[in-house]
Coordinates of C-alpha atoms in Angstrom, one line a residue:
X1 CA 7.3 36.7 11.9
X2 CA 7.9 34.7 15.0
X3 CA 8.5 31.0 15.1
X4 CA 5.4 28.8 14.9
X5 CA 7.4 25.6 14.9
X6 CA 9.7 24.2 17.6
X7 CA 12.0 21.5 16.4
X8 CA 14.2 19.3 18.5
X9 CA 17.2 19.7 16.2
X10 CA 20.4 18.4 17.7
X11 CA 23.8 19.9 17.0
X12 CA 25.0 17.0 14.9
X13 CA 21.9 17.2 12.8
X14 CA 22.4 20.9 12.2
X15 CA 26.0 20.6 11.3
X16 CA 25.3 17.7 9.0
X17 CA 22.9 19.7 6.9
X18 CA 25.6 22.1 5.9
X19 CA 23.4 25.2 6.1
X20 CA 24.1 28.7 7.5
X21 CA 21.9 28.0 10.5
X22 CA 22.3 30.4 13.4
X23 CA 20.9 30.3 16.9
X24 CA 19.1 33.6 16.2
X25 CA 17.3 32.2 13.2
X26 CA 13.7 31.1 13.7
X27 CA 12.8 27.5 13.0
X28 CA 10.4 28.7 10.3
X29 CA 13.2 30.5 8.4
X30 CA 15.4 27.4 8.8
X31 CA 12.7 25.3 7.3
X32 CA 12.3 27.7 4.3
X33 CA 16.0 27.5 3.5
X34 CA 16.2 23.7 4.0
X35 CA 13.1 23.0 1.8
X36 CA 14.4 25.3 -1.0
X37 CA 17.8 23.6 -1.0
X38 CA 16.3 20.1 -0.9
X39 CA 13.9 20.7 -3.7
X40 CA 16.8 21.4 -6.1
X41 CA 19.2 18.8 -4.5
X42 CA 20.8 16.0 -6.6
X43 CA 19.4 13.4 -4.3
X44 CA 15.8 14.5 -5.0
X45 CA 16.5 14.8 -8.7
X46 CA 17.7 11.2 -8.8
X47 CA 14.5 10.1 -7.0
X48 CA 12.3 12.0 -9.5
X49 CA 14.3 10.6 -12.4
X50 CA 13.7 7.0 -11.1
X51 CA 10.0 7.6 -11.1
X52 CA 10.1 9.2 -14.6
X53 CA 12.2 6.4 -16.1
X54 CA 9.8 3.8 -14.7
X55 CA 6.9 5.6 -16.4
X56 CA 8.9 5.6 -19.7
X57 CA 9.8 9.2 -19.7
X58 CA 13.5 8.6 -20.5
X59 CA 16.2 10.5 -22.3
X60 CA 15.6 8.7 -25.5
X61 CA 12.0 10.0 -25.7
X62 CA 13.5 13.5 -26.2
X63 CA 16.1 12.6 -28.8
X64 CA 16.8 15.0 -31.7
X65 CA 19.1 14.6 -34.7
X66 CA 21.5 17.5 -34.9
X67 CA 24.4 18.6 -37.1
X68 CA 26.7 21.6 -37.2
X69 CA 26.0 24.5 -39.5
X70 CA 28.5 26.6 -41.3
X71 CA 29.3 28.6 -38.2
X72 CA 29.8 25.4 -36.1
X73 CA 26.6 25.8 -34.2
X74 CA 24.3 22.7 -33.7
X75 CA 21.1 22.7 -35.7
X76 CA 18.2 20.3 -35.6
X77 CA 17.7 18.1 -38.7
X78 CA 13.9 18.1 -39.0
X79 CA 13.8 16.2 -42.4
X80 CA 15.6 13.1 -41.2
X81 CA 14.0 10.1 -39.5
X82 CA 14.1 10.5 -35.7
X83 CA 12.9 7.5 -33.8
X84 CA 12.6 7.9 -30.1
X85 CA 12.3 4.3 -29.0
X86 CA 12.3 3.2 -25.4
X87 CA 12.7 -0.4 -24.4
X88 CA 12.1 -0.1 -20.7
X89 CA 14.4 -2.8 -19.2
X90 CA 14.7 -0.7 -16.1
X91 CA 11.0 -0.9 -15.2
X92 CA 11.2 -4.6 -15.9
X93 CA 14.0 -4.9 -13.3
X94 CA 12.0 -2.9 -10.8
X95 CA 8.9 -5.1 -11.1
X96 CA 11.0 -8.2 -11.1
X97 CA 12.9 -7.3 -7.9
X98 CA 9.7 -6.0 -6.2
X99 CA 7.6 -9.1 -6.9
X100 CA 10.5 -11.4 -6.0
X101 CA 10.7 -10.1 -2.5
X102 CA 7.2 -8.7 -1.9
X103 CA 5.0 -10.4 -4.5
X104 CA 3.8 -13.0 -2.0
X105 CA 2.2 -12.0 1.3
X106 CA 4.7 -11.8 4.2
X107 CA 4.1 -13.9 7.3
X108 CA 4.4 -13.1 11.0
X109 CA 5.9 -15.9 13.1
X110 CA 5.1 -15.6 16.8
X111 CA 4.3 -18.2 19.5
X112 CA 1.7 -15.9 21.1
X113 CA -1.6 -16.9 19.3
X114 CA -3.5 -13.9 20.7
X115 CA -0.8 -11.6 19.4
X116 CA -0.9 -13.2 16.0
X117 CA -4.7 -12.9 15.9
X118 CA -4.5 -9.2 16.9
X119 CA -1.9 -8.4 14.2
X120 CA -4.0 -10.1 11.6
X121 CA -6.8 -7.6 12.3
X122 CA -4.5 -4.6 11.7
X123 CA -2.0 -5.9 9.1
X124 CA -4.5 -7.4 6.7
X125 CA -4.8 -7.5 3.0
X126 CA -5.0 -3.8 2.7
X127 CA -1.7 -3.3 4.5
X128 CA -0.1 -6.0 2.5
X129 CA -0.9 -4.1 -0.7
X130 CA 0.6 -1.0 0.8
X131 CA 3.7 -2.9 1.7
X132 CA 4.1 -4.1 -1.9
X133 CA 3.9 -0.5 -3.1
X134 CA 6.4 0.5 -0.4
X135 CA 8.8 -2.1 -1.7
X136 CA 8.4 -0.8 -5.3
X137 CA 8.9 2.8 -4.1
X138 CA 12.1 1.7 -2.2
X139 CA 13.6 0.4 -5.4
X140 CA 12.6 3.4 -7.4
X141 CA 13.5 6.1 -5.0
X142 CA 16.1 4.4 -2.8
X143 CA 13.6 4.6 0.1
X144 CA 9.9 5.0 0.8
X145 CA 8.0 6.2 3.8
X146 CA 5.0 4.8 5.7
X147 CA 2.8 7.2 7.7
X148 CA 0.5 5.6 10.4
X149 CA -2.7 7.5 11.0
X150 CA -6.3 6.9 12.1
X151 CA -9.1 6.5 9.7
X152 CA -12.6 5.9 11.0
X153 CA -11.2 4.9 14.4
X154 CA -8.9 2.2 12.9
X155 CA -5.2 2.4 12.4
X156 CA -4.2 2.8 8.8
X157 CA -1.0 3.4 6.8
X158 CA -0.2 5.7 3.9
X159 CA 2.8 5.6 1.6
X160 CA 4.9 8.6 0.9
X161 CA 7.4 8.5 -2.0
X162 CA 11.0 9.5 -1.4
X163 CA 10.8 12.7 -3.3
X164 CA 8.1 14.1 -1.0
X165 CA 9.8 13.7 2.4
X166 CA 12.7 15.8 3.8
X167 CA 14.0 14.0 6.9
X168 CA 16.1 15.5 9.7
X169 CA 18.0 12.6 11.1
X170 CA 19.4 12.5 14.7
X171 CA 22.2 10.1 13.7
X172 CA 24.6 9.5 10.8
X173 CA 23.2 6.0 10.2
X174 CA 19.7 7.5 9.5
X175 CA 17.8 5.4 12.1
X176 CA 16.3 8.0 14.4
X177 CA 14.2 10.9 13.2
X178 CA 14.4 14.4 14.9
X179 CA 11.7 15.8 12.5
X180 CA 10.5 15.4 9.0
X181 CA 8.8 17.6 6.3
X182 CA 6.2 16.3 3.9
X183 CA 6.0 18.4 0.7
X184 CA 3.4 17.6 -1.9
X185 CA 1.5 19.5 -4.6
X186 CA -2.3 19.6 -5.1
X187 CA -4.5 21.2 -7.7
X188 CA -6.9 23.9 -6.5
X189 CA -9.4 26.2 -8.3
X190 CA -9.1 29.9 -7.8
X191 CA -11.9 32.5 -7.8
X192 CA -11.7 32.5 -11.6
X193 CA -12.2 28.7 -11.8
X194 CA -8.7 28.3 -13.0
X195 CA -6.7 25.3 -11.8
X196 CA -3.4 26.1 -10.1
X197 CA -0.8 24.1 -8.3
X198 CA -0.5 24.7 -4.6
X199 CA 2.5 23.3 -2.7
X200 CA 1.5 22.0 0.8
X201 CA 4.0 21.5 3.6
X202 CA 3.5 19.3 6.7
X203 CA 6.1 19.6 9.4
X204 CA 6.2 16.6 11.7
X205 CA 8.0 17.0 15.0
X206 CA 7.7 15.9 18.6
X207 CA 4.8 18.3 19.4
X208 CA 2.6 17.3 16.5
X209 CA 2.3 18.5 12.9
X210 CA 2.2 22.1 11.6
X211 CA 0.7 22.7 8.1
X212 CA 1.9 25.4 5.7
X213 CA 1.5 26.6 2.1
X214 CA 4.8 27.3 0.3
X215 CA 4.7 30.4 -1.8
X216 CA 6.5 31.0 -5.1
X217 CA 9.3 32.9 -3.2
X218 CA 10.0 29.9 -0.9
X219 CA 8.4 31.4 2.2
X220 CA 5.9 29.5 4.3
X221 CA 2.5 30.7 5.5
X222 CA 0.0 28.8 7.7
X223 CA -2.5 26.7 5.8
X224 CA -6.0 27.8 6.7
X225 CA -7.6 24.7 5.3
X226 CA -5.5 22.2 7.4
X227 CA -5.5 21.4 11.1
X228 CA -2.2 22.0 12.8
X229 CA -1.7 20.4 16.2
X230 CA -1.5 16.9 17.6
X231 CA -1.4 13.8 15.5
X232 CA -4.5 12.2 17.0
X233 CA -7.7 13.7 18.3
X234 CA -10.5 11.8 20.0
X235 CA -14.1 13.3 20.0
X236 CA -16.6 12.0 22.6
X237 CA -19.9 11.4 20.9
X238 CA -22.0 12.4 23.9
X239 CA -20.3 15.6 25.0
X240 CA -18.3 16.5 21.9
X241 CA -15.2 16.9 24.0
X242 CA -12.0 16.8 22.0
X243 CA -9.0 15.0 23.6
X244 CA -5.6 15.4 21.8
X245 CA -3.0 12.7 21.7
X246 CA 0.5 12.5 20.3
X247 CA 2.8 9.6 19.4
X248 CA 5.9 9.3 21.5
X249 CA 7.8 9.0 18.2
X250 CA 7.7 10.7 14.9
X251 CA 4.9 8.8 13.0
X252 CA 7.0 8.3 9.9
X253 CA 8.9 5.0 9.1
X254 CA 11.6 4.8 6.5
X255 CA 11.9 1.7 4.4
X256 CA 15.2 1.6 2.6
X257 CA 16.4 -0.5 -0.4
X258 CA 19.9 -0.5 1.3
X259 CA 21.7 1.6 3.8
X260 CA 23.1 3.7 0.9
X261 CA 19.5 4.8 0.0
X262 CA 20.3 4.9 -3.7
X263 CA 17.6 4.4 -6.4
X264 CA 18.0 1.4 -8.7
X265 CA 18.3 3.7 -11.7
X266 CA 21.7 4.9 -10.4
X267 CA 23.1 1.5 -11.4
X268 CA 21.7 1.2 -14.9
X269 CA 20.8 4.7 -16.2
X270 CA 23.7 5.0 -18.7
X271 CA 23.1 1.4 -19.9
X272 CA 19.4 2.0 -20.3
X273 CA 20.1 5.2 -22.3
X274 CA 22.7 3.5 -24.5
X275 CA 20.2 0.6 -25.2
X276 CA 17.6 3.1 -26.3
X277 CA 20.1 5.1 -28.4
X278 CA 21.3 2.0 -30.3
X279 CA 17.8 0.8 -30.9
X280 CA 16.7 4.2 -32.2
X281 CA 19.7 4.6 -34.4
X282 CA 19.1 1.2 -36.0
X283 CA 15.5 2.2 -36.7
X284 CA 16.7 5.5 -38.2
X285 CA 19.1 3.9 -40.6
X286 CA 16.5 1.3 -41.7
X287 CA 14.1 4.1 -42.5
X288 CA 16.5 6.4 -44.4
X289 CA 16.5 6.2 -48.2
X290 CA 18.8 8.5 -50.1
X291 CA 20.8 9.1 -46.9
X292 CA 22.0 5.4 -46.9
X293 CA 24.3 6.3 -49.8
X294 CA 27.1 8.7 -50.3
X295 CA 26.9 10.5 -53.7
X296 CA 30.1 11.4 -55.6
X297 CA 29.1 14.1 -58.1
X298 CA 31.4 15.2 -61.0
X299 CA 31.2 18.6 -62.7
X300 CA 28.1 19.8 -60.8
X301 CA 27.8 23.4 -59.7
X302 CA 25.2 26.0 -58.9
X303 CA 23.6 24.7 -55.7
X304 CA 24.7 24.0 -52.2
X305 CA 24.6 20.4 -50.8
X306 CA 21.5 21.1 -48.7
X307 CA 19.5 22.2 -51.8
X308 CA 20.9 19.2 -53.8
X309 CA 19.7 16.7 -51.2
X310 CA 16.3 18.4 -51.0
X311 CA 15.8 18.3 -54.7
X312 CA 17.0 14.7 -54.9
X313 CA 14.6 13.6 -52.2
X314 CA 11.7 15.5 -54.0
X315 CA 12.4 14.6 -57.7
X316 CA 14.8 11.8 -57.5
X317 CA 16.9 13.3 -60.4
X318 CA 20.3 15.0 -60.7
X319 CA 21.3 17.0 -63.8
X320 CA 25.0 17.0 -64.5
X321 CA 27.0 18.5 -67.4
X322 CA 30.4 18.2 -69.1
X323 CA 32.9 20.9 -68.4
X324 CA 36.1 21.6 -70.3
X325 CA 36.2 18.2 -71.8
X326 CA 35.5 16.3 -68.6
X327 CA 32.4 14.2 -68.5
X328 CA 30.0 14.7 -65.6
X329 CA 28.5 11.9 -63.7
X330 CA 27.2 10.6 -60.4
X331 CA 28.6 7.6 -58.5
X332 CA 26.9 6.1 -55.4
X333 CA 28.8 4.6 -52.5
X334 CA 26.2 2.5 -50.7
X335 CA 26.5 2.0 -46.9
X336 CA 25.2 -1.4 -45.8
X337 CA 23.4 -1.6 -42.5
X338 CA 24.7 -4.7 -40.7
X339 CA 21.8 -5.8 -38.5
X340 CA 23.9 -8.4 -36.7
X341 CA 26.1 -5.7 -35.2
X342 CA 23.1 -4.0 -33.7
X343 CA 21.7 -7.3 -32.5
X344 CA 25.0 -8.2 -30.7
X345 CA 25.3 -4.8 -29.1
X346 CA 21.7 -4.8 -27.9
X347 CA 22.2 -8.2 -26.4
X348 CA 25.4 -7.1 -24.6
X349 CA 23.6 -4.0 -23.2
X350 CA 20.6 -6.0 -22.1
X351 CA 22.8 -8.5 -20.2
X352 CA 24.7 -5.6 -18.6
X353 CA 21.5 -4.0 -17.4
X354 CA 20.3 -7.3 -15.9
X355 CA 23.7 -7.9 -14.2
X356 CA 24.1 -4.3 -12.9
X357 CA 20.5 -4.3 -11.6
X358 CA 21.2 -7.7 -10.0
X359 CA 18.2 -9.3 -11.6
X360 CA 17.8 -12.5 -13.6
X361 CA 17.0 -13.4 -17.2
X362 CA 14.0 -15.7 -17.3
X363 CA 15.1 -16.9 -20.7
X364 CA 18.5 -18.0 -19.5
X365 CA 19.9 -21.0 -21.2
X366 CA 20.3 -22.7 -17.8
X367 CA 16.5 -22.9 -17.6
X368 CA 16.2 -25.0 -20.8
X369 CA 14.8 -28.6 -20.5
X370 CA 14.3 -29.8 -17.0
X371 CA 16.7 -27.7 -14.8
X372 CA 17.8 -28.9 -11.5
X373 CA 17.6 -26.8 -8.3
X374 CA 21.3 -25.9 -8.5
X375 CA 20.8 -24.3 -12.0
X376 CA 17.8 -22.4 -10.7
X377 CA 19.7 -21.1 -7.6
X378 CA 22.6 -20.1 -9.9
X379 CA 20.3 -18.0 -12.0
X380 CA 18.8 -16.3 -8.9
X381 CA 22.2 -15.7 -7.2
X382 CA 22.4 -12.0 -8.0
X383 CA 18.8 -11.1 -7.2
X384 CA 19.2 -13.0 -3.9
X385 CA 22.0 -10.7 -2.9
X386 CA 19.8 -7.6 -3.2
X387 CA 16.8 -9.4 -1.7
X388 CA 18.9 -10.2 1.4
X389 CA 19.8 -6.6 1.8
X390 CA 16.4 -5.0 1.3
X391 CA 14.7 -7.6 3.5
X392 CA 17.2 -6.9 6.3
X393 CA 16.3 -3.2 6.1
X394 CA 12.6 -3.9 5.9
X395 CA 12.7 -6.2 8.9
X396 CA 14.3 -3.4 11.0
X397 CA 11.7 -1.0 9.7
X398 CA 8.9 -3.4 10.5
X399 CA 10.1 -3.4 14.2
X400 CA 9.5 0.3 14.2
X401 CA 6.1 -0.1 12.6
X402 CA 5.1 -2.8 15.1
X403 CA 5.8 -0.3 17.9
X404 CA 2.9 1.8 16.6
X405 CA 0.8 -1.3 16.1
X406 CA 1.4 -2.4 19.7
X407 CA 0.5 1.1 21.0
X408 CA -2.7 1.0 19.0
X409 CA -3.6 -2.5 20.4
X410 CA -2.9 -1.4 23.9
X411 CA -4.9 1.8 23.6
X412 CA -7.9 0.1 22.1
X413 CA -8.0 -2.6 24.8
X414 CA -6.9 -5.5 22.6
X415 CA -4.0 -6.5 24.7
X416 CA -0.5 -5.4 25.8
X417 CA 2.1 -7.1 23.6
X418 CA 5.2 -5.0 24.3
X419 CA 8.3 -7.3 24.3
X420 CA 6.5 -10.2 22.6
X421 CA 8.7 -11.7 20.0
X422 CA 7.5 -11.8 16.4
X423 CA 9.5 -12.4 13.3
X424 CA 8.6 -10.9 9.9
X425 CA 9.2 -13.4 7.1
X426 CA 9.2 -12.2 3.5
X427 CA 8.3 -15.2 1.3
X428 CA 10.2 -14.9 -2.0
X429 CA 8.5 -15.7 -5.3
X430 CA 11.1 -18.1 -6.7
X431 CA 10.9 -20.9 -9.2
X432 CA 11.7 -24.3 -7.9
X433 CA 11.9 -27.9 -9.2
X434 CA 8.9 -29.2 -7.4
X435 CA 9.7 -32.9 -8.1
X436 CA 13.1 -32.5 -6.6
X437 CA 11.8 -30.5 -3.6
X438 CA 9.0 -33.1 -2.9
X439 CA 11.5 -36.0 -3.0
X440 CA 13.8 -34.1 -0.6
X441 CA 10.8 -33.7 1.8
X442 CA 10.0 -37.4 1.5
X443 CA 13.6 -38.4 2.2
X444 CA 13.7 -36.2 5.3
X445 CA 10.9 -38.1 7.1
X446 CA 12.4 -39.5 10.3
X447 CA 15.3 -37.0 10.2
X448 CA 13.4 -33.7 10.6
X449 CA 10.3 -32.9 12.4
X450 CA 7.0 -33.0 10.5
X451 CA 6.5 -29.3 11.1
X452 CA 9.8 -28.5 9.3
X453 CA 9.0 -30.8 6.4
X454 CA 5.5 -29.4 6.0
X455 CA 6.9 -25.8 5.9
X456 CA 9.4 -26.8 3.2
X457 CA 6.8 -28.6 1.0
X458 CA 6.2 -26.5 -2.2
X459 CA 2.4 -27.1 -2.2
X460 CA 1.9 -25.8 1.3
X461 CA 0.9 -22.1 1.7
X462 CA -0.2 -22.2 5.3
X463 CA 1.9 -24.6 7.4
X464 CA -0.1 -24.2 10.6
X465 CA -3.4 -24.9 8.8
X466 CA -1.8 -27.9 7.0
X467 CA -0.5 -29.4 10.3
X468 CA -4.0 -29.0 11.8
X469 CA -5.5 -30.9 8.8
X470 CA -3.0 -33.7 9.3
X471 CA -3.9 -33.8 13.0
X472 CA -7.6 -33.9 12.3
X473 CA -7.3 -36.7 9.8
X474 CA -5.3 -38.8 12.3
X475 CA -7.9 -38.2 15.0
X476 CA -10.7 -39.3 12.6
X477 CA -8.8 -42.5 11.8
X478 CA -8.3 -43.2 15.4
X479 CA -12.0 -42.7 16.2
X480 CA -13.1 -45.0 13.3
X481 CA -10.8 -48.1 13.2
X482 CA -13.0 -49.8 10.6
X483 CA -12.6 -47.0 8.2
X484 CA -8.9 -47.1 8.7
X485 CA -8.8 -50.8 8.0
X486 CA -11.0 -50.3 4.9
X487 CA -8.7 -47.6 3.6
X488 CA -5.6 -49.8 4.2
X489 CA -7.2 -52.8 2.4
X490 CA -8.7 -50.9 -0.6
X491 CA -7.4 -52.2 -3.8
X492 CA -6.4 -55.6 -2.3
X493 CA -8.7 -58.3 -3.6
X494 CA -11.0 -55.9 -5.5
X495 CA -11.8 -56.5 -9.1
X496 CA -10.5 -54.1 -11.7
X497 CA -13.1 -51.6 -12.6
X498 CA -14.0 -50.8 -9.0
X499 CA -16.9 -53.2 -8.5
X500 CA -16.0 -53.6 -4.8
X501 CA -16.7 -57.4 -4.9
X502 CA -14.1 -59.8 -3.9
X503 CA -13.2 -62.9 -6.0
X504 CA -14.5 -66.2 -4.6
X505 CA -11.9 -68.3 -2.9
X506 CA -9.9 -70.6 -5.2
X507 CA -10.6 -74.3 -4.6
X508 CA -7.8 -76.8 -4.2
X509 CA -6.5 -77.7 -7.6
X510 CA -8.0 -74.7 -9.4
X511 CA -5.7 -72.6 -11.5
X512 CA -3.0 -75.3 -11.7
X513 CA -4.5 -77.3 -14.6
X514 CA -5.8 -80.1 -12.4
X515 CA -9.4 -81.4 -12.4
X516 CA -11.4 -83.1 -9.8

């Protein structure tokens, strides 16, 4: 079969993939080999494990108690307690780090008011929700993808998880895409009304997108239900004429947690598994009954130890006998379960998970009483390190995203804003000592500008709106001097209780004990 896809694959990209690519090989065959290798790659397995662990499908959920039989082979002990407990500290760290950096709406700082208004129409509440999900996906998979497309004539964005996208990078730093493959599974019903999984493949390149179905043997065949071709098509309502359009760049934007693109689970997987194992072992020992003791049996024969334990668990009785003048008997060696040991070990593992995930413990002893701002910043020091890294990566990706937004605004006649400076600010959801922060703002009056002070005030969510309110209040006071004088004199000379009536003037001699 001849090639149906033409990819702009540079030599450095080809050599970096480490495949047996030859110039005589069609692009389609190259894709089949690359997709097959990528689906079984360690990188993708880590990404899938990050999603599974977040959902609670962890190694501890599949625990089994095993022992060695007489031949030295492992056997499963079905009759023993087997707790499969999962205390998902990892998912807690993902949610904590996601909401710390992306829990609050990001803001766009630009001096061009028309540009700010145009961006607000495209990057509204719906997009902010998508960005929050992208941030979560970046921590889980090491990176997440954003796909710009048109829906009902408006620019929209769709999130792709890391384990669904195979990128072909043009550079070693993974900043420029040559092409990308989106692989995802859907359920379809066959002619017998049986649901089956169908693997869809979308190849994105400079000439548009080509859609395939991946067969069980790894080969690709064109998808008859999908439209291959340009990314955008415009249909005139009057004539029905279809005009194709293509982006000048691959419409896929990578948002990374760091330049290493490693899932958060890579830092804490062994610690999370150890935490679950210790917790499950403790529960097992607390539930065991006759297995909490070691039995020393004298002059007892006839049964193997497995049958002895079974009978003991069933009847609770052991029959012993005297043999050649030696008295039989049973002596129990009790094994005490020290809960404090488990408690200490679980606490150490939990602290290690938080430290390696670079999160924070909300129950930290530094937060007791009325902590000052230095104690709060000390608690947030580790998570701030990761937040700085992911926000730097996201700001670079937002520049790439704004390129598509600017093209959309220009094509729809809303204005040309290429080259207009805009800064994306991710507002962190951090605890502060409000009293200390407000006092610092008050003490900065006369030293810093009012705009800077308003932006730093903890009660202000929209600095521009708050500054406008202050301006409006000052204009109202200037327009009504009597009201201003009344406001300044309120409380002076008024009776307690708010009657609004002033006391009569004091005559000479009144109040000093003298009489006329």
